[in-house]
Short mmCIF file of C-alpha atoms and ligand atoms in Angstrom, two decimals:
data_model
loop_
_atom_site.label_atom_id
_atom_site.label_comp_id
_atom_site.label_asym_id
_atom_site.label_seq_id
_atom_site.Cartn_x
_atom_site.Cartn_y
_atom_site.Cartn_z
CA MET U 1 23.23 11.07 10.10
CA ALA U 2 25.25 9.32 7.46
CA THR U 3 25.42 10.39 3.89
CA ASN U 4 26.09 7.36 1.79
CA GLY U 5 27.81 6.23 -1.31
CA HIS U 6 24.58 6.21 -3.29
CA HIS U 7 24.92 9.75 -4.60
CA ASN U 8 24.87 9.77 -8.33
CA HIS U 9 28.00 11.10 -9.94
CA ASN U 10 26.54 11.56 -13.35
CA HIS U 11 27.32 15.26 -13.29
CA GLN U 12 26.82 15.69 -17.00
CA LEU U 13 23.13 15.01 -16.73
CA HIS U 14 22.53 16.33 -13.29
CA HIS U 15 24.78 19.25 -12.80
CA HIS U 16 22.01 21.54 -13.84
CA PRO U 17 18.71 19.68 -13.82
CA ARG U 18 15.85 21.97 -14.77
CA ARG U 19 14.18 21.23 -11.47
CA HIS U 20 14.98 19.34 -8.34
CA VAL U 21 12.29 17.34 -6.54
CA ALA U 22 12.88 15.87 -3.07
CA VAL U 23 11.06 12.59 -2.46
CA CYS U 24 10.73 11.43 1.16
CA ALA U 25 9.90 7.80 1.88
CA PHE U 26 8.42 5.99 4.87
CA PRO U 27 10.71 2.97 5.26
CA PHE U 28 8.27 0.41 6.76
CA GLY U 29 5.74 -2.01 5.23
CA THR U 30 5.07 -1.65 1.52
CA HIS U 31 5.19 2.15 1.47
CA ALA U 32 8.47 3.06 -0.20
CA ALA U 33 7.93 0.74 -3.19
CA PRO U 34 4.76 2.41 -4.53
CA LEU U 35 6.40 5.81 -3.96
CA LEU U 36 9.40 4.81 -6.07
CA LEU U 37 7.09 3.38 -8.75
CA LEU U 38 5.25 6.70 -8.90
CA VAL U 39 8.57 8.57 -9.11
CA LYS U 40 9.67 6.30 -11.97
CA ARG U 41 6.56 7.23 -13.89
CA LEU U 42 7.17 10.93 -13.23
CA ALA U 43 10.87 10.64 -14.06
CA ALA U 44 9.99 9.10 -17.43
CA ALA U 45 7.67 12.02 -18.15
CA ALA U 46 10.21 14.63 -16.99
CA PRO U 47 13.74 13.43 -17.81
CA ASP U 48 15.25 16.86 -17.12
CA VAL U 49 13.99 16.93 -13.54
CA ARG U 50 16.12 15.36 -10.82
CA PHE U 51 14.32 13.23 -8.21
CA SER U 52 16.36 12.79 -5.01
CA PHE U 53 14.90 9.77 -3.17
CA LEU U 54 15.44 10.39 0.55
CA ASN U 55 15.14 7.25 2.63
CA THR U 56 17.01 5.17 5.21
CA THR U 57 20.08 3.23 4.10
CA LYS U 58 18.43 -0.13 4.75
CA SER U 59 15.16 0.61 2.98
CA ASN U 60 16.88 2.22 -0.02
CA SER U 61 19.24 -0.69 -0.50
CA LEU U 62 16.37 -3.23 -0.53
CA LEU U 63 14.18 -1.00 -2.65
CA PHE U 64 16.65 -0.20 -5.40
CA LYS U 65 17.43 -3.92 -5.69
CA ALA U 66 13.74 -4.78 -6.08
CA ILE U 67 12.85 -1.97 -8.48
CA ASN U 68 15.06 -1.39 -11.47
CA VAL U 69 15.82 2.28 -12.14
CA SER U 70 18.79 1.73 -14.44
CA GLY U 71 17.11 3.60 -17.29
CA PHE U 72 16.49 6.59 -15.03
CA PRO U 73 19.65 8.57 -14.27
CA ASN U 74 17.40 11.34 -12.95
CA ILE U 75 16.31 9.21 -9.98
CA VAL U 76 19.00 9.33 -7.31
CA PRO U 77 18.79 7.33 -4.07
CA CYS U 78 19.92 9.46 -1.13
CA SER U 79 20.14 7.37 2.03
CA ILE U 80 20.19 10.26 4.43
CA MET U 81 17.13 9.71 6.57
CA PRO U 82 17.48 8.65 10.20
CA ASP U 83 18.06 4.93 10.06
CA ASP U 84 15.40 2.54 11.29
CA HIS U 85 15.80 -0.43 13.56
CA ASP U 86 13.06 -2.52 12.02
CA LYS U 87 12.92 -6.07 13.31
CA GLY U 88 10.13 -6.69 10.77
CA ASP U 89 7.99 -8.86 13.05
CA GLY U 90 4.94 -6.63 12.89
CA GLY U 91 4.73 -6.53 16.64
CA HIS U 92 6.07 -4.36 19.38
CA HIS U 93 9.51 -3.87 17.80
CA HIS U 94 7.97 -2.71 14.59
CA LEU U 95 5.81 -0.05 16.26
CA LYS U 96 8.74 1.03 18.40
CA ALA U 97 10.96 1.38 15.35
CA ILE U 98 8.25 3.44 13.63
CA GLY U 99 8.03 5.68 16.72
CA VAL U 100 11.80 6.22 16.73
CA PHE U 101 11.80 6.99 13.02
CA LEU U 102 8.86 9.42 13.25
CA GLN U 103 10.49 11.32 16.06
CA ALA U 104 13.72 11.81 14.15
CA ALA U 105 12.15 12.29 10.72
CA PRO U 106 11.26 16.04 10.73
CA ASP U 107 14.86 17.03 11.43
CA GLY U 108 16.04 14.29 9.11
CA VAL U 109 13.99 15.68 6.22
CA ARG U 110 15.08 19.29 6.87
CA ARG U 111 18.74 18.33 6.98
CA GLY U 112 18.39 15.88 4.10
CA VAL U 113 16.82 18.51 1.86
CA ALA U 114 19.58 21.02 2.75
CA GLU U 115 22.23 18.38 1.97
CA ILE U 116 20.86 17.44 -1.43
CA GLU U 117 20.37 21.10 -2.37
CA ALA U 118 24.01 21.77 -1.52
CA ALA U 119 25.18 18.64 -3.35
CA VAL U 120 23.18 19.29 -6.53
CA GLY U 121 23.37 23.08 -6.48
CA VAL U 122 19.68 23.41 -7.37
CA ALA U 123 17.05 24.32 -4.80
CA VAL U 124 14.26 21.83 -4.23
CA SER U 125 11.10 23.02 -5.99
CA CYS U 126 8.66 20.34 -4.84
CA LEU U 127 8.36 17.81 -2.02
CA ILE U 128 6.77 14.44 -2.83
CA THR U 129 6.44 12.42 0.36
CA ASP U 130 4.70 9.48 1.92
CA ALA U 131 1.52 10.92 3.47
CA PHE U 132 2.60 9.58 6.87
CA LEU U 133 5.31 12.30 6.85
CA TRP U 134 2.65 14.91 7.54
CA PHE U 135 5.14 17.47 8.91
CA CYS U 136 6.52 17.85 5.38
CA GLY U 137 3.57 20.13 4.64
CA GLU U 138 5.03 22.78 6.86
CA ILE U 139 8.56 22.25 5.55
CA ALA U 140 7.33 22.69 1.98
CA ASP U 141 5.26 25.71 2.94
CA LYS U 142 8.26 27.43 4.56
CA LYS U 143 10.21 26.85 1.37
CA GLY U 144 7.28 28.12 -0.70
CA VAL U 145 7.10 24.92 -2.78
CA PRO U 146 4.26 22.43 -3.38
CA TRP U 147 3.81 19.45 -1.04
CA VAL U 148 2.52 16.33 -2.76
CA PRO U 149 1.87 13.46 -0.34
CA LEU U 150 1.22 9.91 -1.60
CA TRP U 151 -1.41 7.95 0.33
CA THR U 152 -0.49 4.29 -0.27
CA ALA U 153 -3.73 2.74 1.03
CA SER U 154 -7.42 3.05 0.11
CA SER U 155 -9.45 6.23 -0.22
CA ALA U 156 -11.68 4.79 2.54
CA SER U 157 -8.92 4.71 5.13
CA LEU U 158 -7.72 8.12 3.98
CA SER U 159 -11.25 9.39 4.54
CA VAL U 160 -11.33 7.88 8.04
CA HIS U 161 -8.21 9.85 8.98
CA VAL U 162 -9.50 13.04 7.42
CA HIS U 163 -12.78 12.60 9.35
CA THR U 164 -11.23 11.47 12.66
CA ASP U 165 -12.49 14.49 14.63
CA ASP U 166 -16.02 14.03 13.22
CA LEU U 167 -15.93 10.38 14.25
CA ARG U 168 -14.64 11.23 17.73
CA ASN U 169 -17.28 13.91 18.16
CA LYS U 170 -20.05 11.57 17.21
CA PHE U 171 -18.91 8.30 18.80
CA GLY U 172 -16.60 9.45 21.58
CA THR U 173 -13.30 7.75 22.28
CA HIS U 174 -13.01 4.29 23.79
CA HIS U 175 -10.41 2.03 25.23
CA ASN U 176 -11.61 -0.80 23.01
CA SER U 177 -14.20 -1.26 20.29
CA GLY U 178 -16.61 -3.15 22.57
CA THR U 179 -18.89 -0.30 23.55
CA CYS U 180 -19.81 1.02 20.13
CA HIS U 181 -18.67 -1.55 17.64
CA GLU U 182 -21.91 -2.23 15.78
CA LYS U 183 -22.59 1.46 15.15
CA ILE U 184 -22.22 2.63 11.58
CA ALA U 185 -19.65 5.27 10.58
CA ASP U 186 -22.41 7.16 8.81
CA CYS U 187 -20.97 10.60 9.49
CA ILE U 188 -18.60 9.87 6.60
CA PRO U 189 -20.11 9.97 3.10
CA GLY U 190 -19.82 6.61 1.36
CA MET U 191 -19.35 4.62 4.58
CA SER U 192 -22.90 3.43 5.18
CA ASN U 193 -21.66 -0.18 5.24
CA VAL U 194 -18.78 0.43 7.61
CA ARG U 195 -19.04 -0.32 11.35
CA ILE U 196 -17.02 1.47 13.99
CA SER U 197 -15.30 -1.84 14.75
CA ASP U 198 -13.99 -1.89 11.16
CA LEU U 199 -11.98 1.30 11.71
CA PRO U 200 -8.23 1.15 12.30
CA LEU U 201 -7.00 1.20 15.90
CA GLY U 202 -6.28 4.66 17.27
CA VAL U 203 -9.15 6.50 15.52
CA VAL U 204 -11.96 6.15 18.06
CA PHE U 205 -10.72 3.17 20.07
CA GLY U 206 -7.35 1.76 21.09
CA ASP U 207 -4.35 3.82 22.19
CA LEU U 208 -5.15 7.27 20.83
CA ASP U 209 -1.92 8.70 22.25
CA SER U 210 0.56 6.32 20.64
CA PRO U 211 3.02 8.03 18.26
CA PHE U 212 1.41 6.16 15.36
CA SER U 213 -2.16 7.24 16.23
CA LYS U 214 -1.05 10.83 16.73
CA MET U 215 0.77 10.80 13.44
CA LEU U 216 -2.38 9.60 11.64
CA HIS U 217 -4.53 12.20 13.38
CA ASN U 218 -2.16 15.04 12.49
CA MET U 219 -1.92 13.73 8.96
CA GLY U 220 -5.71 13.76 8.58
CA LEU U 221 -5.76 17.39 9.69
CA VAL U 222 -3.09 18.64 7.29
CA LEU U 223 -3.66 16.55 4.14
CA PRO U 224 -6.56 18.75 2.98
CA LYS U 225 -4.05 21.63 2.77
CA ALA U 226 -1.53 19.72 0.62
CA SER U 227 -1.04 20.95 -2.95
CA ALA U 228 -2.33 17.55 -4.10
CA VAL U 229 -2.86 14.18 -2.44
CA VAL U 230 -2.01 11.25 -4.70
CA ILE U 231 -3.62 7.81 -4.30
CA ASN U 232 -2.87 4.36 -5.68
CA SER U 233 -6.45 3.79 -6.76
CA PHE U 234 -8.98 4.86 -9.37
CA GLU U 235 -11.91 7.23 -8.86
CA GLU U 236 -14.57 4.80 -10.05
CA LEU U 237 -13.77 2.23 -7.35
CA LEU U 238 -15.34 4.09 -4.42
CA PRO U 239 -17.06 7.06 -6.08
CA ALA U 240 -18.94 8.46 -3.06
CA ILE U 241 -15.81 8.52 -0.91
CA THR U 242 -13.84 10.07 -3.76
CA ARG U 243 -16.45 12.82 -4.16
CA ASP U 244 -16.35 13.65 -0.46
CA LEU U 245 -12.55 13.67 -0.33
CA LYS U 246 -12.41 15.90 -3.38
CA SER U 247 -14.67 18.39 -1.62
CA LYS U 248 -12.31 18.45 1.37
CA MET U 249 -8.95 18.48 -0.41
CA ARG U 250 -7.32 21.18 -2.49
CA CYS U 251 -6.66 18.48 -5.04
CA LEU U 252 -7.09 14.70 -4.95
CA LEU U 253 -5.39 12.67 -7.65
CA ASN U 254 -6.25 8.98 -8.08
CA VAL U 255 -3.51 7.92 -10.50
CA GLY U 256 -3.67 4.15 -10.13
CA PRO U 257 -3.91 1.28 -9.93
CA PHE U 258 -0.09 1.32 -9.87
CA ALA U 259 -0.18 -2.38 -10.77
CA LEU U 260 -1.36 -1.17 -14.21
CA THR U 261 0.17 2.28 -14.45
CA SER U 262 3.61 1.62 -12.93
CA PRO U 263 4.17 -2.12 -12.65
CA PRO U 264 7.56 -3.18 -11.28
CA GLN U 265 9.68 -4.57 -14.10
CA VAL U 266 11.67 -7.15 -12.20
CA GLU U 267 9.76 -9.93 -10.48
CA SER U 268 12.11 -12.85 -10.29
CA ASP U 269 10.68 -16.35 -10.26
CA GLN U 270 13.53 -18.08 -8.46
CA PHE U 271 11.29 -20.90 -7.18
CA GLY U 272 9.73 -21.76 -10.54
CA CYS U 273 6.18 -20.82 -9.49
CA LEU U 274 4.97 -20.00 -12.97
CA GLU U 275 5.96 -23.36 -14.42
CA TRP U 276 4.25 -24.97 -11.44
CA MET U 277 1.11 -22.90 -12.12
CA ASP U 278 1.13 -24.13 -15.73
CA GLN U 279 0.50 -27.67 -14.46
CA HIS U 280 -2.77 -26.74 -12.78
CA LYS U 281 -6.33 -26.26 -13.93
CA VAL U 282 -7.78 -22.84 -14.72
CA GLY U 283 -8.99 -21.05 -11.58
CA SER U 284 -7.90 -23.83 -9.21
CA VAL U 285 -4.91 -22.53 -7.23
CA ALA U 286 -4.96 -20.70 -3.88
CA TYR U 287 -2.21 -18.12 -3.39
CA ILE U 288 -1.45 -17.14 0.21
CA SER U 289 0.41 -14.10 1.47
CA PHE U 290 0.03 -11.89 4.52
CA GLY U 291 2.24 -9.09 3.21
CA THR U 292 5.43 -7.72 4.66
CA VAL U 293 4.47 -6.51 8.13
CA ALA U 294 2.69 -9.18 10.15
CA THR U 295 2.10 -12.94 10.19
CA PRO U 296 -0.83 -14.80 11.78
CA SER U 297 -0.19 -16.85 14.93
CA LYS U 298 1.33 -20.31 14.91
CA GLU U 299 -2.11 -21.84 15.61
CA GLU U 300 -3.54 -20.12 12.55
CA ILE U 301 -0.65 -21.17 10.34
CA ILE U 302 -1.19 -24.77 11.39
CA ALA U 303 -4.97 -24.53 10.85
CA LEU U 304 -4.41 -23.09 7.38
CA ALA U 305 -2.03 -25.93 6.50
CA GLU U 306 -4.61 -28.45 7.72
CA SER U 307 -7.36 -26.88 5.67
CA LEU U 308 -5.21 -27.03 2.53
CA GLU U 309 -4.42 -30.66 3.21
CA ALA U 310 -8.06 -31.56 3.86
CA THR U 311 -9.43 -29.80 0.77
CA GLY U 312 -6.60 -30.77 -1.57
CA VAL U 313 -6.67 -27.25 -3.07
CA PRO U 314 -3.29 -26.70 -4.78
CA PHE U 315 -1.48 -23.70 -3.30
CA ILE U 316 1.47 -21.35 -3.38
CA TRP U 317 2.18 -19.94 0.06
CA SER U 318 4.53 -17.00 0.47
CA LEU U 319 5.81 -17.37 4.03
CA LYS U 320 8.88 -15.99 5.74
CA ASP U 321 11.42 -18.68 6.62
CA SER U 322 11.02 -17.91 10.32
CA ALA U 323 7.29 -18.71 10.13
CA LYS U 324 7.82 -21.72 7.87
CA ALA U 325 9.40 -23.51 10.82
CA GLN U 326 5.95 -23.49 12.47
CA LEU U 327 4.36 -25.67 9.80
CA PRO U 328 3.59 -29.27 10.86
CA LEU U 329 6.25 -31.79 9.83
CA SER U 330 3.67 -34.04 8.17
CA PHE U 331 2.56 -31.11 5.99
CA MET U 332 6.12 -30.31 4.94
CA LYS U 333 6.80 -33.98 4.18
CA ARG U 334 3.68 -34.19 2.04
CA ILE U 335 4.60 -31.21 -0.11
CA GLU U 336 8.19 -32.37 -0.43
CA SER U 337 7.17 -35.80 -1.64
CA ASN U 338 4.42 -34.51 -3.92
CA LYS U 339 5.38 -31.18 -5.41
CA THR U 340 2.13 -30.76 -7.33
CA CYS U 341 0.05 -30.31 -4.17
CA GLY U 342 1.68 -27.05 -3.22
CA MET U 343 4.75 -24.93 -2.47
CA VAL U 344 5.84 -22.82 0.46
CA ILE U 345 8.31 -20.13 -0.57
CA SER U 346 9.83 -17.08 1.10
CA TRP U 347 8.88 -14.61 -1.65
CA ALA U 348 6.57 -14.95 -4.66
CA PRO U 349 6.32 -13.03 -7.94
CA GLN U 350 2.87 -11.96 -6.74
CA LEU U 351 1.72 -9.90 -9.70
CA LYS U 352 2.64 -12.60 -12.19
CA LEU U 353 0.97 -15.28 -10.08
CA LEU U 354 -2.24 -13.29 -9.78
CA ALA U 355 -2.21 -12.83 -13.55
CA HIS U 356 -1.87 -16.57 -14.23
CA PRO U 357 -5.01 -18.35 -15.54
CA SER U 358 -4.66 -21.11 -12.91
CA MET U 359 -5.11 -18.60 -10.08
CA GLY U 360 -8.37 -19.27 -8.24
CA VAL U 361 -8.30 -17.37 -4.95
CA PHE U 362 -5.97 -15.14 -2.94
CA ILE U 363 -5.91 -15.69 0.84
CA THR U 364 -4.72 -12.26 1.95
CA HIS U 365 -4.24 -9.93 4.91
CA CYS U 366 -5.92 -7.20 2.80
CA GLY U 367 -2.94 -4.87 2.38
CA TRP U 368 -3.92 -2.25 -0.16
CA ASN U 369 -1.23 -3.12 -2.70
CA SER U 370 -2.40 -6.73 -2.69
CA ILE U 371 -6.01 -5.67 -3.14
CA MET U 372 -5.23 -3.47 -6.13
CA GLU U 373 -3.13 -6.26 -7.62
CA SER U 374 -6.06 -8.68 -7.20
CA ILE U 375 -8.49 -6.27 -8.81
CA VAL U 376 -6.36 -5.69 -11.90
CA ASN U 377 -6.11 -9.45 -12.32
CA GLY U 378 -9.73 -10.28 -11.48
CA VAL U 379 -8.91 -12.57 -8.52
CA PRO U 380 -11.42 -13.05 -5.64
CA LEU U 381 -10.24 -13.01 -2.03
CA ILE U 382 -10.39 -14.78 1.30
CA CYS U 383 -9.62 -12.13 3.90
CA ARG U 384 -7.69 -12.49 7.14
CA PRO U 385 -6.87 -8.88 8.11
CA ILE U 386 -4.30 -8.38 10.86
CA LEU U 387 -3.66 -4.69 11.54
CA GLY U 388 -4.08 -1.07 10.49
CA ASP U 389 -6.36 -0.44 7.53
CA GLN U 390 -6.80 -4.13 6.77
CA VAL U 391 -10.07 -4.73 8.67
CA LEU U 392 -11.66 -1.78 6.89
CA ASN U 393 -10.39 -3.14 3.58
CA GLN U 394 -12.01 -6.51 4.33
CA ARG U 395 -15.30 -4.74 5.04
CA LEU U 396 -15.13 -2.93 1.69
CA ILE U 397 -14.36 -6.19 -0.12
CA GLU U 398 -17.16 -8.12 1.57
CA SER U 399 -19.91 -5.53 1.72
CA VAL U 400 -19.26 -2.88 -0.90
CA LEU U 401 -17.14 -4.35 -3.68
CA LYS U 402 -18.34 -7.91 -3.05
CA PHE U 403 -15.44 -9.92 -4.41
CA GLY U 404 -14.35 -11.82 -1.35
CA THR U 405 -15.22 -13.23 2.02
CA GLY U 406 -13.82 -13.25 5.52
CA ILE U 407 -13.22 -16.43 7.51
CA GLU U 408 -15.93 -17.36 10.01
CA GLY U 409 -14.91 -16.02 13.43
CA GLY U 410 -12.30 -13.67 11.96
CA THR U 411 -9.27 -15.90 12.53
CA ILE U 412 -8.04 -18.90 10.62
CA THR U 413 -9.50 -22.22 11.74
CA LYS U 414 -9.42 -25.45 9.78
CA SER U 415 -13.19 -25.64 9.29
CA GLY U 416 -13.64 -21.89 8.68
CA THR U 417 -10.98 -21.87 5.99
CA MET U 418 -12.33 -25.04 4.35
CA LYS U 419 -15.72 -23.37 4.17
CA ALA U 420 -14.29 -20.17 2.69
CA LEU U 421 -12.28 -22.10 0.10
CA HIS U 422 -15.36 -24.02 -0.91
CA GLN U 423 -17.40 -20.82 -1.10
CA VAL U 424 -14.97 -18.95 -3.34
CA LEU U 425 -13.75 -21.81 -5.52
CA SER U 426 -16.82 -23.98 -5.92
CA SER U 427 -20.07 -22.21 -5.05
CA HIS U 428 -22.46 -19.96 -6.90
CA GLU U 429 -21.47 -17.11 -4.57
CA GLY U 430 -17.85 -17.59 -5.60
CA LYS U 431 -18.85 -17.31 -9.25
CA GLN U 432 -20.61 -14.06 -8.44
CA MET U 433 -17.48 -12.75 -6.66
CA ARG U 434 -15.38 -13.60 -9.69
CA SER U 435 -17.75 -11.77 -11.98
CA ASN U 436 -17.86 -8.76 -9.61
CA VAL U 437 -14.09 -8.47 -9.55
CA LYS U 438 -13.98 -8.74 -13.37
CA VAL U 439 -16.23 -5.67 -13.49
CA LEU U 440 -13.80 -3.79 -11.23
CA LYS U 441 -10.89 -4.94 -13.39
CA GLU U 442 -12.64 -3.52 -16.43
CA LEU U 443 -13.27 -0.22 -14.59
CA ALA U 444 -9.61 -0.05 -13.61
CA GLU U 445 -8.56 -0.62 -17.20
CA GLN U 446 -10.95 2.05 -18.45
CA GLY U 447 -9.55 4.48 -15.91
CA ILE U 448 -6.09 4.35 -17.41
CA ARG U 449 -7.09 4.71 -21.05
CA SER U 450 -6.19 7.98 -22.66
CA GLY U 451 -8.54 10.79 -21.66
CA SER U 452 -9.86 8.89 -18.64
CA THR U 453 -9.63 9.82 -14.98
CA SER U 454 -6.37 8.27 -13.75
CA ASN U 455 -4.58 9.38 -16.89
CA GLU U 456 -5.86 12.95 -16.74
CA ASN U 457 -5.02 13.09 -13.02
CA PHE U 458 -1.47 12.03 -13.79
CA LYS U 459 -1.12 14.91 -16.25
CA VAL U 460 -2.17 17.31 -13.50
CA LEU U 461 0.41 15.72 -11.24
CA ILE U 462 3.20 16.11 -13.79
CA GLU U 463 2.41 19.80 -14.18
CA LEU U 464 2.36 20.31 -10.45
CA VAL U 465 5.60 18.47 -9.81
CA THR U 466 7.64 19.59 -12.75
CA GLY U 467 6.03 22.98 -13.44
CA PRO U 468 5.69 25.59 -14.77
CA THR U 469 1.95 25.23 -14.71
CA ASN U 470 1.43 27.70 -17.59
CA GLY U 471 -1.17 29.55 -15.60
CA ARG U 472 -3.32 26.50 -15.10
CA VAL U 473 -4.91 26.45 -11.67
CA VAL U 474 -4.39 22.98 -10.32
CA GLU U 475 -6.14 23.21 -7.02
CA ASN U 476 -9.83 23.54 -6.19
CA LYS U 477 -9.12 25.62 -3.12
CA LYS U 478 -6.61 28.17 -1.85
CA SER U 479 -3.98 27.12 0.64
CA GLU U 480 -4.81 27.83 4.27
CA TRP U 481 -1.45 27.26 5.91
O1 UPG D 1 5.74 -13.02 -1.66
C1 UPG D 1 5.40 -11.85 -1.85
C2 UPG D 1 4.70 -11.08 -0.89
C3 UPG D 1 4.36 -9.78 -1.20
N1 UPG D 1 4.70 -9.25 -2.41
C4 UPG D 1 4.36 -7.85 -2.73
O2 UPG D 1 4.44 -7.07 -1.55
C5 UPG D 1 3.43 -6.10 -1.53
C6 UPG D 1 2.64 -6.22 -0.24
O3 UPG D 1 1.90 -5.06 -0.06
P1 UPG D 1 0.54 -5.00 0.78
O4 UPG D 1 -0.37 -6.05 0.32
O5 UPG D 1 0.03 -3.61 0.73
O6 UPG D 1 0.97 -5.45 2.23
P2 UPG D 1 1.94 -4.78 3.36
O7 UPG D 1 3.33 -4.88 2.94
O8 UPG D 1 1.58 -5.46 4.63
O9 UPG D 1 1.42 -3.27 3.35
C7 UPG D 1 1.43 -2.24 4.30
O10 UPG D 1 1.12 -1.06 3.55
C8 UPG D 1 -0.15 -1.08 2.88
C9 UPG D 1 -0.26 0.20 2.07
O11 UPG D 1 -0.25 1.32 2.87
C10 UPG D 1 -1.27 -1.21 3.89
O12 UPG D 1 -2.52 -1.30 3.23
C11 UPG D 1 -1.03 -2.47 4.74
O13 UPG D 1 -2.03 -2.59 5.74
C12 UPG D 1 0.35 -2.40 5.39
O14 UPG D 1 0.60 -3.58 6.15
C13 UPG D 1 2.57 -6.30 -2.76
O15 UPG D 1 2.93 -5.36 -3.74
C14 UPG D 1 2.94 -7.72 -3.22
O16 UPG D 1 2.86 -7.89 -4.61
C15 UPG D 1 5.37 -9.99 -3.34
O17 UPG D 1 5.68 -9.51 -4.43
N2 UPG D 1 5.71 -11.28 -3.03
#
């Protein structure tokens, strides 16, 4: 394992920090970014506490370029986790790389923590980690310090993992979702609209023995024992699920949406998207992104391009260069000769785009960060989930929160997408979706006002992480390690 040159040499400030918190990231997908944003918020509240950000070299170098921590000498990137071999294609390589990382991670964390303790000369007094790193609970417990995992997705998917054994007991386990897919996951409070087929792979169907499924199962078993589980959400969004999770956890802290409470400060607009948006009518533009992990098939990319061409809906499409090559030549020629019809770019300033008045609809894979960002900006969705929690997220959006629609048949076809675009942008139903998401936006904003839930939860978190707690009992239940 390589220690890197990232160690901070600002000895004046850090020779004797009051406390030393180890933060352990999961280096795939959009997991490390929300963790660093949370740490920034904590570091601002506790400038005399040092936060050592343990991660792989590759992830840390991308992350600390994307998120500016220059005003935070107490956040120190420590690239001492086992390095990943992420090919970033969302397929087999990605899962394999995750498996390799997960296998090496427990030792990596133990050694990493010992290294930073030796380097700083102050013992670690709290472990904040991605929830996927479930084994950190035991590491923290052995050290006698709090473990504070961050769950980066929705409370609904968290609940599914916490209730995995209940689901398996009731519905059995299956090779695929075919045999039980229309059944309702009603053994989980707040899930009366969720079908078994909406659950992530590896819970009751799929490969239950893959390293990823096992990790999620183990995580669901140990999270209730964590000192506090932190979520990028707000309690009012899914109140029944929140209530149930609170009854199962020692402490559950919704401290989001991060898009409001810890927005990233640098979002460069190198392609001039915002000026382009200025030229379009209010509520008219479609923004398209499928996140950082997976991309739809070539056929779907072509069908999406055709639907945009046929409808004439102006668009900004964030698409990796490798996938851009799959777009039809005629489509590329059209957008090159007439820039106002749309742009295809490799990375968009998503939050700023969603906040722009011209934004009309977000065609999304339903990653949780994207969903929260849509809610805080009041943007309705067209959903094309691909993996993991995304199908469940689509179900919540369509049937519970009601601010978006799927595409007929579940995959992108020209006619299905044209229909969905019409529905969201031009129909009465679309109007209703827009007004529903505005209500959620308002709830999110209320949640972060002083004295409200997310804000109060953050205060509890600060006390827990930076202590001393002045006798205040933070948890609802005693530890059962
Ligand atoms: O051009 C782009 C594309 C993406 N983003 C940002 O990238 C993030 C994407 O996050 P998300 O929507 O959550 O997608 P993934 O990166 O795919 O997220 C992974 O992690 C999420 C949180 O655990 C899960 O919900 C997803 O299923 C999983 O794929 C968001 O903050 C976007 O604002 C940009 O800024 N510009």
